[in-house]
Coordinates of C-alpha atoms and ligand atoms in Angstrom, one line a residue:
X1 CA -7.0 -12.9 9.7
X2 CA -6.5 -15.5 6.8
X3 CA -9.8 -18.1 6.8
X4 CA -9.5 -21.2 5.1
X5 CA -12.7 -22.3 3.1
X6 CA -13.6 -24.8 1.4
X7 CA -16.5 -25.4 -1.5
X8 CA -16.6 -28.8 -3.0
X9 CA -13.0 -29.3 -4.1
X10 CA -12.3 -26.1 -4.1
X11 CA -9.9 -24.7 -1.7
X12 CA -10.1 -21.0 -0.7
X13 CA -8.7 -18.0 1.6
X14 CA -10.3 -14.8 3.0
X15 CA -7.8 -12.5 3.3
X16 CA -7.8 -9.0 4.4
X17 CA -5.5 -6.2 3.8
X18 CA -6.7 -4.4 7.2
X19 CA -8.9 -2.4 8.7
X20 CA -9.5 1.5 8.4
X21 CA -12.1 3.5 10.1
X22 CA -14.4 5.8 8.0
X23 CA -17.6 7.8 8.7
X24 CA -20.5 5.8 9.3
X25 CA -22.5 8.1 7.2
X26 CA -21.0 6.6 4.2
X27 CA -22.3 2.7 4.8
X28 CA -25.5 3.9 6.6
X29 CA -26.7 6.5 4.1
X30 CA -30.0 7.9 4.6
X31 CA -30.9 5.1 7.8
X32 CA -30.4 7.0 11.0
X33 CA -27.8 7.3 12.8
X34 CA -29.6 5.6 16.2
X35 CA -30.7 2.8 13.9
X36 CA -27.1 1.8 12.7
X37 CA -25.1 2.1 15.8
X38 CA -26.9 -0.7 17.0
X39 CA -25.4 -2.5 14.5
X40 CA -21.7 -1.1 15.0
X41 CA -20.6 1.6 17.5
X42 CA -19.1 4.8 15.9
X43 CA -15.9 6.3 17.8
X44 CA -16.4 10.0 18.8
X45 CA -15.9 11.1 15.2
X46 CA -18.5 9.1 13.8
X47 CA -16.3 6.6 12.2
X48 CA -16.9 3.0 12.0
X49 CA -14.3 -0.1 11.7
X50 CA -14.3 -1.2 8.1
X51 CA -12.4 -4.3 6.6
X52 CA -10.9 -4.4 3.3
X53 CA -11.2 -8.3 2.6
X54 CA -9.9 -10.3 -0.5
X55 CA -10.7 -14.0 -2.0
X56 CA -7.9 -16.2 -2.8
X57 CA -9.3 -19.6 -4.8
X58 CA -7.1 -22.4 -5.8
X59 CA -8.3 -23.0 -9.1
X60 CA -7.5 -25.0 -12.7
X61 CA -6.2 -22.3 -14.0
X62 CA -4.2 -20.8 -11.3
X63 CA -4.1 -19.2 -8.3
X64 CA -7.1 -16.4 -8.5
X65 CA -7.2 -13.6 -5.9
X66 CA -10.2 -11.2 -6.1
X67 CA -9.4 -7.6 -5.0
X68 CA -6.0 -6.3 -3.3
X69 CA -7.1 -3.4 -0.7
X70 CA -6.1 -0.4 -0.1
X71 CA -2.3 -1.2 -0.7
X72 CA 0.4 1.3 0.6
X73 CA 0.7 4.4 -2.0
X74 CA -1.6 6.4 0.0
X75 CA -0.3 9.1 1.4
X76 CA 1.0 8.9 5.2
X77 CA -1.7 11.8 6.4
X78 CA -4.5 10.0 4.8
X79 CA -3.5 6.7 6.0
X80 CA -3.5 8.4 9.3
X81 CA -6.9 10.1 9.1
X82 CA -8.5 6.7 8.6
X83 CA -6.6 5.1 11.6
X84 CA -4.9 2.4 8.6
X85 CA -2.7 0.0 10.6
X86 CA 1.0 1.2 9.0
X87 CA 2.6 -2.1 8.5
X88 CA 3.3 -2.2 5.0
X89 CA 2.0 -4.9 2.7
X90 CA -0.8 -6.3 5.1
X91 CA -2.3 -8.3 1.8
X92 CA 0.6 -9.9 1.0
X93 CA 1.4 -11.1 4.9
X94 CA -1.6 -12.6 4.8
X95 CA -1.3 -14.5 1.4
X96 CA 1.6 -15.7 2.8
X97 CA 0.0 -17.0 6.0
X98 CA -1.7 -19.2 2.7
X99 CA 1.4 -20.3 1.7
X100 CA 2.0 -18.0 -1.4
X101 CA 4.1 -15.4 -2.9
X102 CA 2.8 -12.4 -4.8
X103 CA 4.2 -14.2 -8.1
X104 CA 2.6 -17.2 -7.7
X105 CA -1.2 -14.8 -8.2
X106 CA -2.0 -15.9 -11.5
X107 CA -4.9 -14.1 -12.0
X108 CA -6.2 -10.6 -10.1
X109 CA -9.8 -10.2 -10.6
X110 CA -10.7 -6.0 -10.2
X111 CA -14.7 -6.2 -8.6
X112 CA -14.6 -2.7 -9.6
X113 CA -12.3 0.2 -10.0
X114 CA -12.6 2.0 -6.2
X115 CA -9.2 2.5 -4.2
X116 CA -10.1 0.3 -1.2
X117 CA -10.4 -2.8 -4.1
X118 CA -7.1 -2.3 -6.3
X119 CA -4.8 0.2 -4.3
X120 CA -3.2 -2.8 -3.8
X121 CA -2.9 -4.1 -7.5
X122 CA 0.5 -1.5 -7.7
X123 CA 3.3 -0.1 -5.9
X124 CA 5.8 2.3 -5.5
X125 CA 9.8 0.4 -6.9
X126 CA 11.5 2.1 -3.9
X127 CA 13.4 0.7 -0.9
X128 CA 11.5 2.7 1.3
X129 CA 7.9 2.6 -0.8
X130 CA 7.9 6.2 -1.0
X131 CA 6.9 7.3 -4.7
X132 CA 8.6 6.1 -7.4
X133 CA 8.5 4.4 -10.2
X134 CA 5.3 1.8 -10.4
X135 CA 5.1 -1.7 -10.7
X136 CA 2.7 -4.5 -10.6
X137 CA 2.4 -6.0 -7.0
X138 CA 1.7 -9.5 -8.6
X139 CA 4.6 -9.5 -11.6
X140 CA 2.8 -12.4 -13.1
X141 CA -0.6 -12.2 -13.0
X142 CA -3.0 -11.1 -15.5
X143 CA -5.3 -8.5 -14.3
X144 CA -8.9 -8.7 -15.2
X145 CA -11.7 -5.9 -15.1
X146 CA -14.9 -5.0 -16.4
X147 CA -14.4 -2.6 -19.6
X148 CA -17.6 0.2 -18.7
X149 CA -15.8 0.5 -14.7
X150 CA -12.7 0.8 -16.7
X151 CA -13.9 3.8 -18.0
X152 CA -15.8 5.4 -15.5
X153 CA -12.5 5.1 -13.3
X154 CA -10.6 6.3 -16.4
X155 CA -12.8 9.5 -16.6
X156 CA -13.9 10.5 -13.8
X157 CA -16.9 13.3 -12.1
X158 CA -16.3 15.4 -9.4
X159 CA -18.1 12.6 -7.1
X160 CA -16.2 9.6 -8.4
X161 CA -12.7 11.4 -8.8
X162 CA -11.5 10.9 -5.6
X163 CA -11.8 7.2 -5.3
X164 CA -10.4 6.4 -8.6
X165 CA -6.9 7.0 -8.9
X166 CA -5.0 5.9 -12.1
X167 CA -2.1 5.3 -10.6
X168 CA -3.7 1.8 -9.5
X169 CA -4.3 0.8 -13.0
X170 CA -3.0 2.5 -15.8
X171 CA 0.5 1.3 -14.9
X172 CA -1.3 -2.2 -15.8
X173 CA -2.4 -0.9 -18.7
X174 CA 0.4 0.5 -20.3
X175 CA 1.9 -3.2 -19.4
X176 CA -0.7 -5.2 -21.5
X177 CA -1.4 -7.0 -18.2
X178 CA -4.9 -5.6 -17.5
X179 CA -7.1 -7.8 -19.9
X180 CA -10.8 -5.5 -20.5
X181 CA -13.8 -8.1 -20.2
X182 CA -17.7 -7.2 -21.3
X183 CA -20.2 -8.9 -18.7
X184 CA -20.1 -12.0 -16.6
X185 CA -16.9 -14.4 -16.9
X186 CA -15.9 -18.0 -16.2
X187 CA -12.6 -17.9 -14.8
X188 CA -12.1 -21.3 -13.9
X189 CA -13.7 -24.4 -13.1
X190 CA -16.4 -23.6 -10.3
X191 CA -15.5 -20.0 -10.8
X192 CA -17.2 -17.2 -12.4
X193 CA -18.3 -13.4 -12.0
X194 CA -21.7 -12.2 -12.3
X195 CA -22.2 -8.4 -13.0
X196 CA -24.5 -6.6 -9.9
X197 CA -24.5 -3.6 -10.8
X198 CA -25.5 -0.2 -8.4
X199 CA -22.7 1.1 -6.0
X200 CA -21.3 1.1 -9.6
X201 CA -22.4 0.8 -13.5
X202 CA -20.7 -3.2 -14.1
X203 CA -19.7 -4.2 -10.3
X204 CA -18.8 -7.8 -10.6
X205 CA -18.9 -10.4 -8.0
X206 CA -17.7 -13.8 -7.4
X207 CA -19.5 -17.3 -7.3
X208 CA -17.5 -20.2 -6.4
X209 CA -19.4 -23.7 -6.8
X210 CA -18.5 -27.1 -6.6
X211 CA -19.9 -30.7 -5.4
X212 CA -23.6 -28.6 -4.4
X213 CA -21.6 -26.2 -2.3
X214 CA -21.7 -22.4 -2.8
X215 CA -19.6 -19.1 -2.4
X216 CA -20.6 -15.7 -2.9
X217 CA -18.1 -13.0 -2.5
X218 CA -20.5 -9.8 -2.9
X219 CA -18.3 -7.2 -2.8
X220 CA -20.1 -3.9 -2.9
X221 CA -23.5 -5.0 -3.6
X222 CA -23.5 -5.9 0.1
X223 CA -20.6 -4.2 2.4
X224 CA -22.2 -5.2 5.7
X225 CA -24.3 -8.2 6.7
X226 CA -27.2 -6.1 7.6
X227 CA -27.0 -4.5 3.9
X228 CA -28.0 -7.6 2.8
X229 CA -30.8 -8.6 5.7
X230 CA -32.7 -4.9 4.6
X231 CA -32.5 -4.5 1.1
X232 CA -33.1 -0.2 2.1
X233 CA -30.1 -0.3 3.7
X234 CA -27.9 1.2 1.0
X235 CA -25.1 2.9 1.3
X236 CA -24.6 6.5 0.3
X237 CA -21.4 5.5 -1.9
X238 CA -23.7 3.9 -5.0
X239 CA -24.2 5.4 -7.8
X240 CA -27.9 4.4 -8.1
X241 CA -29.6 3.2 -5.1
X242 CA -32.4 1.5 -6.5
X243 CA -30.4 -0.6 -8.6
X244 CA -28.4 -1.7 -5.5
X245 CA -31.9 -2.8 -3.7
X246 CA -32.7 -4.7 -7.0
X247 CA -29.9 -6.7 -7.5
X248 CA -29.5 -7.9 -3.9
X249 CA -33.1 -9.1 -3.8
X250 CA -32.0 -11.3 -7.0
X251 CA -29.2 -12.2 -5.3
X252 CA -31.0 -12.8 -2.3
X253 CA -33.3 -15.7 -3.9
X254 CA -30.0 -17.1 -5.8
X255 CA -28.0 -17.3 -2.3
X256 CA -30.9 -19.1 -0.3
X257 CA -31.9 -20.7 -2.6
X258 CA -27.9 -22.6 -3.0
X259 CA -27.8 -21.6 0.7
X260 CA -24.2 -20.0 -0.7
X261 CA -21.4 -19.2 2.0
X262 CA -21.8 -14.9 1.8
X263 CA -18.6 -13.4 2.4
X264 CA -18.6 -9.8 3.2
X265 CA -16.0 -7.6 2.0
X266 CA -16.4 -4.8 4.2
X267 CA -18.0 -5.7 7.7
X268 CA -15.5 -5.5 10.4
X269 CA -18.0 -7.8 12.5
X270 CA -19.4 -10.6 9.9
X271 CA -17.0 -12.1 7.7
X272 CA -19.1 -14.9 6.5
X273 CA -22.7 -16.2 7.1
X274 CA -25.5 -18.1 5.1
X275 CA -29.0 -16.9 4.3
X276 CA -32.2 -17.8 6.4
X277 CA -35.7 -17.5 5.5
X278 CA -37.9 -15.5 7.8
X279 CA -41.5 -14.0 6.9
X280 CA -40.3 -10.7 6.9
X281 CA -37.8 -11.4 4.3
X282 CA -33.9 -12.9 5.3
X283 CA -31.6 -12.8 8.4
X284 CA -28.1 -13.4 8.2
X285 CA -27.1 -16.2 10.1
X286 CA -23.3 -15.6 10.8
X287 CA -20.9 -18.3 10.8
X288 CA -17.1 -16.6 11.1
X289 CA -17.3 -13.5 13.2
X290 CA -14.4 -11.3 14.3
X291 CA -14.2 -8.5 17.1
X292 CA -12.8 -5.8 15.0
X293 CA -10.0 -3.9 17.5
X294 CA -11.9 -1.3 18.2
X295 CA -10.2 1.3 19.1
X296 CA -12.3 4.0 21.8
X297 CA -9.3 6.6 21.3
X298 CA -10.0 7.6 17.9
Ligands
ZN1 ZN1 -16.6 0.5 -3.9

């Protein structure tokens, strides 16, 4: 579903490129199993619903989308082990639903280097999008990423290897359309990054202020509401755990304290909700939810 949200002036979209369905492990970490299912039911394989969302502000200096999804290069077997939907181009259908073209993106902001964030930043030049040649999904926009989760996704560990995948970026690259950027960034008027690091060295996400209103897109640093309601909820994707617990109490004070709009990038369930205070620590109080189509088959 495309939202519509406004902050201040600002007019902004939550998009989603769909949903795919992945162990629960992998969100959940070390929290049990009987813990998290209360929070989402996993199917008989032990996979969970899981969104792949997307920002799209209207700014001064263009049209800004943060993140593209998974996109459609993966291959059809892997698409099919994670239950992906197989209409193509499920990002782009839904910018359109905003009323815009893939050229009119002026800028495509990279949160970080993982598949499920800029799969969709390429794709195959074939009728048929089987492989091919690549090009840019967004011909004109510039392409923007932090330089240290350029190069971990540039070289690569055995852990990391599978979820970075050159073919996303280096096409970009070898374009001079991927501009390399050290630290937090204003993009626009209302619009900057701030770096959060923990499920990865530089993740970056998104504040969008205007007239005393607040956004936070928090990408990674919190996939699920309840990641951000327990700060030891982390999942077993980060990099370094503890860093992940640190930066979402700072960015737990920040949001309640603007009482920012939280979108979340990855819950199937809670796609936006605002911070409240409790003496235990913070709930999240929801404010768009979605029944994700759960699907009892797979
Ligand atoms: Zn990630």
């Amino acid at each position: 579903m495309a939202y519509p949200v406004k902050i201040g002036s600002l007019q902004c979209y939550i998009l989603s490129d769909g949903l795919q369905y992945v162990d629960g492990g992998g969100f959940f970490g070390l929290i049990p199993r009987v813990l998290w299912q209360e929070v989402v039911e996993p199917n008989a394989l032990n996979q969970i619903p899981v969104d792949a969302r997307s920002l799209l502000i209207e700014s001064d200096a263009g049209l800004i989308l943060v993140d593209v999804g998974n996109g459609d290069k993966l291959p059809a077997k892997v698409r099919q082990r994670f239950g992906m939907d197989d209409r193509r181009l499920r990002l782009v259908g839904e910018l359109a639903r905003a009323g815009y073209r893939p050229e009119d993106v002026n800028i495509v902001l990279f949160t970080h280097f993982h598949g499920d964030h800029i799969g969709g930043a390429t794709r195959w030049d074939t009728e048929d999008g089987t492989p091919g040649p690549l090009v840019p999904v967004f011909p004109r926009a510039r392409y923007i990423g932090q330089r240290i989760e350029l190069a971990d996704a540039s070289f690569p560990n055995e852990r990391t290897a599978a979820t970075y995948v050159a073919d996303n970026f280096k096409p970009l690259l070898e374009r001079k359309q991927l501009a390399i950027v050290d630290g937090p960034q204003r993009l626009a008027h209302g619009v900057r990054t701030d770096i959060v690091p923990g499920h990865t060295r530089y993740l970056q996400a998104v504040w969008v202020e205007d007239g005393g209103e607040a956004l936070l897109f928090l990408t990674d640093a919190a996939n699920w509401a309840v990641h951000f309601e327990r700060l030891a909820w982390v999942p077993s994707y980060d990099i370094d755990p503890l860093t992940s617990m640190e930066t979402k109490r700072r960015l737990r004070h920040e949001a309640a304290e603007k009482d920012a709009l939280l979108v979340f990038q990855h819950d199937s369930q809670v796609v936006t909700g605002r911070l409240a205070a409790n003496p235990r620590g913070f709930t999240v109080r929801p404010e768009v939810t979605e029944l994700a189509h759960h699907d009892a088959s797979r």
